[in-house]
């Protein structure tokens, strides 16, 4: 079961912030998706994941909505 | 008499890429050329000939810096116009070879758009530091149907130098002309002579805006791509005072290029070191092979527009590649191509007049400004 954060209509850096806030409540290894219409999200979600040691598992776009899915790293949550 | 008014703190302008304060000698040259070069340099009378001599002298001076012949250097209406013409005419001159234009992913938008207009664009990716892959470039230019290749000498947003010598070797072996965009580097760093076409930006080196430089080696064919004009690279002719002031500024900055570069490189090293100590920041661009005066960093969970506004309020002008600061709402294509954080971005280009004190004052206000902007978004502990 993948958690989903709906950040459609929010501008950068809010999609990443909403994603990070939800990720904090989830265990390592969990997958979490964020829906975003802001064009910066496609770049900033993978960059955030890299900085935090998470893994971007997919990034797709359909009708102007990005769905970016991240697998959280195991170990001490950050 | 009343007490002395305390003067407002001096503004510190750290956004000098592509538009720097005029060099004092450029200003003098401009005023001189208003007196001596107001006439139309295409006319045959004494006034016209005097104006023509100023333009010819300016071309000669720029050519000497570039390692080119005077007749290979032209002034255009802007750096953007020089890039457009170089790509469109350069590709048109090679129509028989094909219509593919090979470009780096972090070229200026003017190059990318002109490549799309000229034919089929093939974009070579960059790594995390913003450096193009010379091997991939070499393979691409050796492929069939390539009309032209374009690679910047250095990126003006992140400062990373590109492997222009290696790519020029490969392009030359393939018989493909290489356009080198020196718009962010000429006047700040030594520009290699490994180019077939070169564009440069006087406003970036302390000269005026409203004028650009386009150099083309004699062997490059540049057919007219616009309506017929005596000066197709600058239809209607360029402003003599602007061209003259550009060349004087370039000669002036070239005279102590290495010293000014070394001084600014130290200041940039200092900025990189202090900024790296702020939590959750990415200092982007190549730390070694870079322009001496450019440094860029992105703060996680920071609204770029809010940070630029906060710094401006405190007297510091900085640039940003974040989407929220762009009229298009699209983030910088350079940061995107590098795969680095695009939000919370701050772009700094030091002027020759930027002092160590300016930098220290900036470094004192930056971390608390970041903290304030983050607190406004409630991101503590994320």
PDB file of C-alpha atoms in Angstrom, chain A residues 6-11 35-38:
ATOM      1  CA  UNK A   6      -1.859  15.360  -2.866  1.00  0.00           C
ATOM      2  CA  UNK A   7       0.144  18.511  -3.590  1.00  0.00           C
ATOM      3  CA  UNK A   8      -1.674  19.465  -6.775  1.00  0.00           C
ATOM      4  CA  UNK A   9      -1.984  23.217  -7.175  1.00  0.00           C
ATOM      5  CA  UNK A  10       0.819  23.932  -4.701  1.00  0.00           C
ATOM      6  CA  UNK A  11       3.934  25.775  -5.832  1.00  0.00           C
ATOM      7  CA  UNK A  35       0.900  14.257  -6.857  1.00  0.00           C
ATOM      8  CA  UNK A  36       2.056  17.645  -8.115  1.00  0.00           C
ATOM      9  CA  UNK A  37       1.229  20.102 -10.867  1.00  0.00           C
ATOM     10  CA  UNK A  38       4.187  22.383 -10.179  1.00  0.00           C
TER      11      UNK A  38
END
